Amino acid sequence: MNDDFIHLMYQSPSPEFARSLYTKLMQGEEDHPVIQQHQAAKRIATIAVATLCLITLILMVSPTARVTALTVMHDIIEKITVRGVTVLVSDEPPNTQPAEESVSYSMVWSPLSPDRISSDHPFFAKLPGWVPSGYVLQEQAALYYASIIETPPSSALFQWENEIGELIQLEVMQGSCLNGQFHDPDDLLHDRRSDCTLAIYITVRPENKQEVLTVHDQPAVFFHGIMGIADLSGPVQTWNPSRWKSFDDGTNGLTLIWENEGRTYSLITVSTTMTKQDLLHLAESIP
Amino acid sequence: MTNSPRFWEKTLLAIRKADWEAVYRTELPRIYNYFRYHVGDARLAEDLTAETFEKAWKNRHQYRNDLSAFSTWLFTIARNLASDYFRRARDEVSLENAVNVSDDEPLESLVQRRSDIEKLSMLLGQLSDRDRELVALKYGAGLTNRKIAQLQGISESNVGTILHRVMQQLRTAWEKRS
């Protein structure tokens, strides 16, 4: 039988409506937190320029200051040439409160087991060959999708836990920024960088300086502490990887981020025993 | 740089390169037609679509991991608005604006199409809330049974069974009235 009749109701929105609504939506953009971040970045850039002017004046009168300044500048240059990762030191209090509604909107991820991800989505199945003793890979793994519509997944999240509830989380994300560093304080989201299919934006408190390490011969950003992790608590089918568990204490945990072969990896641990070497060992064991 | 240390935080925020215009282009017809299948009236569907996007758009960047959460959020808002709407004005739905009129469309064709849509809208209006919701998600928003199952909290096979039964019911009624 012919079911064409059911499609009679379907019609495209009128172009006038689509255009006017989009214009209206984009007019409200100035109220958005991203713009606040943008403004914060501009403030930082302004301060940086002012500081540079001051340093220049000092250099003109003091040879000792000149040597010190060259050392500092070398350090800065090294940091901003980290490929694929933007590192921003900021004194802006980040918005640690997730959207009130976000806890409820947990539908567009698939609570798959790591085995299913390995078999059905091998691109994301980049599991380490080594984890510290006592940590067990959890059944709560997830695939995130870029859209509710049928699209390929955009990332996978795996979690390991030990007997006392300490965690390791590995997110394997599709995408990277292949054509060199993109530190750009005026464009934190890199929406206009056509070569970047994924950008990571990090702010690090200054007392916990980030280090540039190497994983699989690729630059990797390491720093002490995390702000939060995806909260995977609860039984399978009810837990919600879109739920974000924040930490008030910025000294918790370790973070390592790097890119390799079109993927960006984020490795986070909330543990009193794991070290930087453990994190590197784990990262290097990912094939 | 004068804030006290407690304001210094570390943030790890992964932000996918988000082409929001593309998201808008993709989601707009889905949300719009979701409402079309619910309310019939094109202008009312536009109003509800606009309300949905306005509620969701300003906070869209908070969805750190993927655009899927944003899409789901859109549908959550849309479903709540549809539910509110039917609570307020179920009997006030007008088909006056059910058809977008094209200048090029012959009058006879337009009349026939309007008649067909009125008939379909009436049949849809006779469905239960749940059945009509499933039809709107399937044929309006164009979602797969799997996605509908996730949104509705029921099994995928259950979605298929219900939709099959609803379509049989609609088909029979449609043919009777033709």
Coordinates of C-alpha atoms in Angstrom, one line a residue:
Chain A
M1 CA 0.0 0.0 0.0
N2 CA 1.1 3.6 -0.7
D3 CA 2.0 5.6 2.4
D4 CA 2.8 8.8 0.5
F5 CA -0.1 10.5 2.1
I6 CA 1.8 10.7 5.4
H7 CA 4.4 13.0 3.8
L8 CA 1.9 15.5 2.7
M9 CA 2.3 17.5 5.8
Y10 CA 6.0 17.9 5.4
Q11 CA 7.3 21.1 3.9
S12 CA 10.4 23.2 4.1
P13 CA 10.3 26.3 6.3
S14 CA 9.9 29.3 4.2
P15 CA 13.2 31.1 3.3
E16 CA 11.9 34.3 4.8
F17 CA 11.2 32.6 8.1
A18 CA 14.5 30.8 8.1
R19 CA 16.4 34.0 7.4
S20 CA 14.6 36.2 9.8
L21 CA 14.9 33.7 12.7
Y22 CA 18.6 33.1 12.0
T23 CA 19.2 36.9 12.0
K24 CA 17.3 37.2 15.2
L25 CA 19.3 34.4 16.9
M26 CA 22.6 35.8 15.8
Q27 CA 21.7 39.3 17.1
G28 CA 21.6 37.9 20.6
E29 CA 25.2 36.7 20.3
E30 CA 26.6 39.5 22.3
D31 CA 25.0 38.1 25.4
H32 CA 26.8 34.9 25.1
P33 CA 29.5 33.7 27.4
V34 CA 31.8 32.8 24.5
I35 CA 31.9 36.5 23.7
Q36 CA 32.8 37.1 27.3
Q37 CA 35.7 34.7 26.8
H38 CA 36.6 36.6 23.6
Q39 CA 36.6 39.8 25.6
A40 CA 38.7 38.3 28.3
A41 CA 41.2 37.2 25.7
K42 CA 41.3 40.7 24.3
R43 CA 42.0 42.0 27.8
I44 CA 44.8 39.5 28.2
A45 CA 46.2 40.5 24.8
T46 CA 46.1 44.2 25.8
I47 CA 47.8 43.4 29.1
A48 CA 50.4 41.4 27.2
V49 CA 51.1 44.3 24.8
A50 CA 51.5 46.7 27.7
T51 CA 53.8 44.3 29.5
L52 CA 55.9 44.0 26.4
C53 CA 56.3 47.7 26.2
L54 CA 57.4 47.8 29.8
I55 CA 59.9 45.0 29.2
T56 CA 61.3 46.8 26.2
L57 CA 62.0 49.9 28.3
I58 CA 63.7 47.8 31.0
L59 CA 65.8 46.0 28.4
M60 CA 67.1 49.3 27.1
V61 CA 68.6 50.1 30.5
S62 CA 69.6 46.8 32.1
P63 CA 71.8 44.0 30.7
T64 CA 70.8 41.6 33.5
A65 CA 67.1 42.2 32.8
R66 CA 67.9 41.5 29.1
V67 CA 69.3 38.0 29.9
T68 CA 66.3 37.2 32.2
A69 CA 63.8 38.4 29.6
L70 CA 65.3 36.3 26.9
T71 CA 65.0 33.2 29.0
V72 CA 61.3 34.0 29.8
M73 CA 60.6 34.7 26.1
H74 CA 62.1 31.4 25.1
D75 CA 59.8 29.7 27.5
I76 CA 56.7 31.5 26.2
I77 CA 57.6 30.8 22.6
E78 CA 58.0 27.2 23.3
K79 CA 54.6 27.1 24.9
I80 CA 52.7 28.8 22.2
T81 CA 54.1 26.6 19.5
V82 CA 52.4 23.5 20.9
R83 CA 50.6 22.1 17.9
G84 CA 46.9 21.5 18.1
V85 CA 46.3 22.8 21.6
T86 CA 45.6 26.3 22.8
V87 CA 46.9 27.0 26.3
L88 CA 45.6 30.1 27.9
V89 CA 46.6 31.3 31.3
S90 CA 43.7 33.3 32.6
D91 CA 42.5 35.0 35.8
E92 CA 38.9 34.8 34.7
P93 CA 36.8 32.6 36.9
P94 CA 35.6 29.9 34.5
N95 CA 31.9 29.1 34.2
T96 CA 32.0 25.9 36.2
Q97 CA 28.3 25.6 36.5
P98 CA 26.9 23.4 33.7
A99 CA 23.7 24.5 32.2
E100 CA 20.8 23.7 34.5
E101 CA 19.2 21.6 31.8
S102 CA 22.3 19.7 30.8
V103 CA 21.7 16.9 33.2
S104 CA 18.5 16.1 31.5
Y105 CA 19.7 16.1 28.0
S106 CA 21.5 12.8 27.9
M107 CA 19.9 11.2 24.9
V108 CA 22.4 11.4 22.1
W109 CA 25.1 9.2 23.2
S110 CA 25.2 5.5 23.1
P111 CA 26.0 3.6 26.3
L112 CA 28.2 1.0 24.7
S113 CA 30.6 -1.4 26.2
P114 CA 34.3 -1.0 25.3
D115 CA 34.0 -4.3 23.4
R116 CA 31.2 -2.9 21.2
I117 CA 33.2 0.2 20.5
S118 CA 36.1 -1.9 19.5
S119 CA 34.1 -4.0 17.2
D120 CA 31.8 -1.4 15.7
H121 CA 33.8 1.8 15.9
P122 CA 37.4 0.8 15.6
F123 CA 38.6 4.3 14.9
F124 CA 37.8 5.2 18.5
A125 CA 39.0 2.0 20.0
K126 CA 42.4 3.3 21.0
L127 CA 42.7 1.6 24.3
P128 CA 46.1 1.5 26.2
G129 CA 48.0 -1.7 26.5
W130 CA 49.0 -0.7 30.0
V131 CA 47.2 0.9 32.9
P132 CA 48.4 1.1 36.5
S133 CA 47.8 -1.9 38.7
G134 CA 44.4 -2.0 40.3
Y135 CA 42.5 0.0 37.6
V136 CA 39.8 -1.9 35.8
L137 CA 38.2 -0.9 32.5
Q138 CA 34.6 -0.1 33.2
E139 CA 31.6 -1.2 31.1
Q140 CA 30.4 2.4 31.1
A141 CA 31.9 3.6 27.9
A142 CA 30.1 6.1 25.6
L143 CA 30.1 7.3 22.0
Y144 CA 29.2 10.9 21.5
Y145 CA 27.5 12.0 18.3
A146 CA 27.7 15.4 16.6
S147 CA 24.0 15.4 15.9
I148 CA 20.9 13.6 16.9
I149 CA 20.5 12.7 13.3
E150 CA 22.3 9.7 11.9
T151 CA 25.9 10.8 11.8
P152 CA 29.1 9.2 12.6
P153 CA 30.2 9.4 16.2
S154 CA 32.6 12.2 17.1
S155 CA 34.3 10.8 20.2
A156 CA 34.4 7.9 22.6
L157 CA 34.9 7.9 26.3
F158 CA 36.5 5.1 28.4
Q159 CA 36.9 4.9 32.1
W160 CA 39.0 2.9 34.5
E161 CA 38.4 2.7 38.2
N162 CA 40.3 1.2 41.1
E163 CA 38.9 -0.3 44.4
I164 CA 38.9 3.1 46.2
G165 CA 37.1 4.9 43.4
E166 CA 40.0 6.6 41.8
L167 CA 39.5 7.2 38.1
I168 CA 41.2 7.4 34.8
Q169 CA 39.2 8.7 31.8
L170 CA 40.3 8.6 28.2
E171 CA 38.4 10.5 25.5
V172 CA 39.4 9.7 22.0
M173 CA 38.1 12.5 19.7
Q174 CA 38.0 12.6 16.0
G175 CA 39.7 15.7 14.6
S176 CA 42.8 17.7 15.2
C177 CA 44.5 20.8 13.9
L178 CA 47.0 19.5 11.4
N179 CA 48.6 22.6 10.1
G180 CA 50.6 23.9 13.0
Q181 CA 49.9 25.7 16.2
F182 CA 47.0 27.9 16.5
H183 CA 47.5 29.9 19.6
D184 CA 45.2 32.9 18.9
P185 CA 44.0 34.8 21.9
D186 CA 41.5 36.7 19.7
D187 CA 39.7 33.6 18.4
L188 CA 39.5 31.1 21.1
L189 CA 37.1 28.8 19.4
H190 CA 39.0 28.7 16.1
D191 CA 35.7 28.6 14.2
R192 CA 37.4 30.3 11.3
R193 CA 40.4 28.0 11.1
S194 CA 39.6 25.8 8.1
D195 CA 42.4 23.5 8.8
C196 CA 41.2 22.7 12.4
T197 CA 38.6 20.0 12.7
L198 CA 38.9 20.1 16.5
A199 CA 40.2 22.6 18.9
I200 CA 40.9 22.2 22.6
Y201 CA 40.7 25.2 24.8
I202 CA 42.4 25.1 28.1
T203 CA 42.9 27.6 30.9
V204 CA 45.5 26.7 33.4
R205 CA 46.0 28.5 36.8
P206 CA 49.5 30.0 36.7
E207 CA 50.8 28.2 39.8
N208 CA 50.3 24.9 38.0
K209 CA 52.2 25.6 34.9
Q210 CA 51.7 23.3 32.0
E211 CA 54.5 21.3 30.5
V212 CA 55.0 20.3 26.9
L213 CA 55.9 16.6 26.8
T214 CA 56.0 14.1 24.0
V215 CA 53.6 11.2 23.3
H216 CA 54.3 9.2 20.2
D217 CA 56.7 11.9 19.0
Q218 CA 53.9 14.4 19.2
P219 CA 53.7 17.5 21.5
A220 CA 51.5 16.8 24.5
V221 CA 50.3 19.3 27.1
F222 CA 50.5 18.1 30.6
F223 CA 49.3 19.9 33.8
H224 CA 48.4 19.1 37.3
G225 CA 44.7 19.3 38.2
I226 CA 41.4 19.1 36.4
M227 CA 38.3 21.1 36.7
G228 CA 36.0 18.1 36.4
I229 CA 35.2 14.9 34.7
A230 CA 32.2 13.3 33.0
D231 CA 30.2 11.7 35.7
L232 CA 29.6 8.1 34.7
S233 CA 28.2 6.9 38.0
G234 CA 25.1 4.8 38.0
P235 CA 24.2 1.5 36.3
V236 CA 24.4 1.1 32.5
Q237 CA 21.4 2.6 30.7
T238 CA 20.9 5.2 33.4
W239 CA 24.2 6.9 33.7
N240 CA 24.8 10.0 31.8
P241 CA 28.2 10.9 30.3
S242 CA 26.9 14.4 29.5
R243 CA 26.7 15.1 33.2
W244 CA 29.7 17.0 34.4
K245 CA 31.2 16.5 37.8
S246 CA 33.0 19.6 38.8
F247 CA 35.8 20.0 41.4
D248 CA 36.2 23.0 43.5
D249 CA 39.7 22.1 44.4
G250 CA 41.9 22.8 41.4
T251 CA 44.7 20.6 42.6
N252 CA 42.9 17.4 42.0
G253 CA 44.2 15.0 39.3
L254 CA 46.4 15.2 36.2
T255 CA 45.6 16.0 32.6
L256 CA 47.5 15.1 29.4
I257 CA 46.3 16.1 25.9
W258 CA 47.8 15.3 22.6
E259 CA 47.1 14.6 19.0
N260 CA 48.0 11.7 16.8
E261 CA 46.9 10.5 13.4
G262 CA 43.7 12.7 13.2
R263 CA 42.7 12.0 16.7
T264 CA 42.9 14.2 19.8
Y265 CA 43.3 12.4 23.1
S266 CA 42.4 13.7 26.5
L267 CA 43.6 11.6 29.4
I268 CA 42.5 12.7 32.9
T269 CA 43.0 11.0 36.2
V270 CA 41.6 11.7 39.6
S271 CA 44.1 9.8 41.7
T272 CA 46.3 10.2 44.7
T273 CA 48.9 7.7 43.4
M274 CA 49.2 8.2 39.7
T275 CA 52.2 10.2 38.5
K276 CA 53.1 12.1 35.4
Q277 CA 55.3 9.1 34.4
D278 CA 52.3 6.8 34.8
L279 CA 50.2 9.0 32.6
L280 CA 52.9 9.1 29.9
H281 CA 53.4 5.4 30.1
L282 CA 49.7 4.8 29.7
A283 CA 49.5 7.3 26.8
E284 CA 52.5 5.7 25.0
S285 CA 50.9 2.3 25.3
I286 CA 48.0 3.3 23.1
P287 CA 48.7 1.8 19.8
Chain B
M1 CA 45.7 40.0 37.5
T2 CA 44.5 41.0 41.0
N3 CA 42.0 38.3 41.7
S4 CA 42.4 36.2 44.8
P5 CA 43.8 32.7 44.2
R6 CA 40.4 31.1 44.7
F7 CA 39.3 32.5 41.5
W8 CA 42.1 30.8 39.6
E9 CA 40.7 27.6 38.2
K10 CA 41.8 25.2 35.6
T11 CA 39.4 24.6 32.9
L12 CA 39.5 21.9 30.4
L13 CA 37.0 22.5 27.8
A14 CA 36.9 20.6 24.5
I15 CA 35.1 22.6 21.9
R16 CA 34.3 20.9 18.7
K17 CA 34.6 23.1 15.7
A18 CA 31.0 23.9 15.5
D19 CA 29.5 25.2 12.3
W20 CA 26.4 26.6 13.9
E21 CA 25.0 27.8 10.7
A22 CA 25.1 24.2 9.4
V23 CA 23.5 23.0 12.6
Y24 CA 20.7 25.6 12.1
R25 CA 20.2 24.5 8.5
T26 CA 20.0 20.9 9.5
E27 CA 17.8 21.2 12.6
L28 CA 15.4 24.0 11.5
P29 CA 13.4 21.8 9.0
R30 CA 13.3 19.0 11.5
I31 CA 12.0 21.1 14.4
Y32 CA 9.6 22.9 12.1
N33 CA 8.1 19.8 10.6
Y34 CA 7.9 18.2 14.0
F35 CA 5.5 21.0 14.9
R36 CA 3.9 20.8 11.5
Y37 CA 2.8 17.2 12.3
H38 CA 1.6 18.2 15.7
V39 CA -0.2 21.4 15.0
G40 CA -0.8 21.5 11.2
D41 CA -0.8 25.2 11.0
A42 CA 2.3 26.5 9.3
R43 CA 2.4 29.9 11.1
L44 CA 1.9 28.3 14.4
A45 CA 4.7 25.8 13.6
E46 CA 6.9 28.7 12.8
D47 CA 6.1 30.5 16.1
L48 CA 6.8 27.3 18.1
T49 CA 10.0 26.7 16.1
A50 CA 11.2 30.2 16.7
E51 CA 10.5 29.8 20.4
T52 CA 12.4 26.6 20.5
F53 CA 15.5 28.0 18.9
E54 CA 15.4 31.2 20.9
K55 CA 15.4 29.2 24.1
A56 CA 18.2 26.9 23.0
W57 CA 20.4 29.2 20.9
K58 CA 21.9 31.5 23.5
N59 CA 23.3 28.7 25.5
R60 CA 24.4 26.4 22.7
H61 CA 28.1 26.7 23.4
Q62 CA 27.6 25.1 26.8
Y63 CA 27.4 21.7 25.1
R64 CA 31.0 20.8 25.3
N65 CA 31.3 17.4 24.0
D66 CA 29.2 17.3 20.9
L67 CA 26.4 18.9 19.0
S68 CA 24.3 16.0 19.8
A69 CA 23.4 17.3 23.2
F70 CA 22.3 20.5 21.6
S71 CA 20.1 18.7 19.1
T72 CA 18.6 16.7 21.9
W73 CA 18.1 19.9 23.8
L74 CA 16.2 21.4 20.9
F75 CA 13.9 18.4 20.7
T76 CA 13.4 18.4 24.5
I77 CA 12.4 22.0 24.3
A78 CA 10.2 21.4 21.3
R79 CA 8.4 18.5 22.9
N80 CA 7.8 20.6 26.0
L81 CA 6.4 23.4 23.9
A82 CA 4.2 21.1 22.0
S83 CA 2.9 19.6 25.2
D84 CA 2.2 23.0 26.7
Y85 CA 0.6 24.1 23.5
F86 CA -1.9 21.2 23.5
R87 CA -2.6 21.7 27.1
R88 CA -3.5 25.4 26.4
A89 CA -5.2 25.3 23.1
R90 CA -5.9 21.9 21.7
D91 CA -9.2 22.9 20.2
E92 CA -7.9 26.1 18.7
V93 CA -5.8 24.7 16.0
S94 CA -6.6 26.3 12.7
L95 CA -5.8 24.9 9.3
E96 CA -6.1 28.3 7.8
N97 CA -2.4 28.5 7.2
A98 CA -1.7 24.8 6.8
V99 CA -0.4 25.2 3.2
N100 CA 2.4 27.4 2.0
V101 CA 1.0 28.9 -1.1
S102 CA 3.3 29.1 -4.1
D103 CA 2.6 31.7 -6.8
D104 CA 3.2 29.1 -9.5
E105 CA 0.9 26.5 -8.2
P106 CA -2.3 26.1 -10.1
L107 CA -5.5 26.8 -8.1
E108 CA -6.9 23.3 -8.6
S109 CA -3.8 21.7 -7.3
L110 CA -3.6 24.0 -4.4
V111 CA -7.2 23.3 -3.5
Q112 CA -6.6 19.6 -3.7
R113 CA -3.4 19.8 -1.6
R114 CA -5.1 21.9 1.0
S115 CA -7.9 19.4 1.2
D116 CA -5.5 16.5 1.6
I117 CA -3.6 18.2 4.3
E118 CA -6.8 19.1 6.1
K119 CA -7.8 15.4 5.9
L120 CA -4.4 14.2 7.1
S121 CA -4.4 16.8 9.9
M122 CA -7.8 15.6 11.0
L123 CA -6.7 12.0 11.1
L124 CA -3.5 12.9 13.0
G125 CA -5.7 14.8 15.4
Q126 CA -7.6 11.6 16.2
L127 CA -4.5 9.8 17.3
S128 CA -3.5 9.5 21.0
D129 CA -0.9 12.0 22.2
R130 CA 1.8 9.3 22.2
D131 CA 1.0 8.0 18.8
R132 CA 0.9 11.5 17.3
E133 CA 4.2 12.3 19.0
L134 CA 5.8 9.2 17.4
V135 CA 4.4 10.2 14.0
A136 CA 5.8 13.8 14.4
L137 CA 9.2 12.5 15.3
K138 CA 9.3 9.9 12.6
Y139 CA 7.8 11.8 9.6
G140 CA 8.1 15.4 10.7
A141 CA 11.6 15.4 12.3
G142 CA 12.8 12.5 10.2
L143 CA 14.3 10.6 13.1
T144 CA 15.2 7.0 13.1
N145 CA 13.4 4.5 15.2
R146 CA 16.5 4.2 17.4
K147 CA 16.6 7.9 18.1
I148 CA 12.9 8.0 18.8
A149 CA 13.3 5.1 21.2
Q150 CA 16.1 7.0 23.0
L151 CA 14.0 10.2 23.2
Q152 CA 10.8 8.3 24.3
G153 CA 12.5 5.9 26.7
I154 CA 11.1 2.9 25.0
S155 CA 12.6 0.1 23.0
E156 CA 13.4 0.4 19.3
S157 CA 11.2 -2.6 18.4
N158 CA 8.4 -1.0 20.4
V159 CA 8.7 2.1 18.4
G160 CA 8.5 0.1 15.2
T161 CA 5.5 -1.9 16.4
I162 CA 3.6 1.2 17.4
L163 CA 4.4 3.1 14.2
H164 CA 3.4 0.1 12.1
R165 CA 0.1 -0.1 13.9
V166 CA -0.5 3.7 13.7
M167 CA 0.3 3.7 10.0
Q168 CA -2.1 0.9 9.3
Q169 CA -4.8 2.8 11.2
L170 CA -4.1 6.0 9.3
R171 CA -3.9 4.2 5.9
T172 CA -7.3 2.6 6.4
A173 CA -8.9 5.8 7.5
W174 CA -7.2 7.7 4.6
E175 CA -8.5 5.3 2.0
K176 CA -12.0 5.3 3.5
R177 CA -12.2 9.1 3.1
S178 CA -10.7 9.2 -0.3

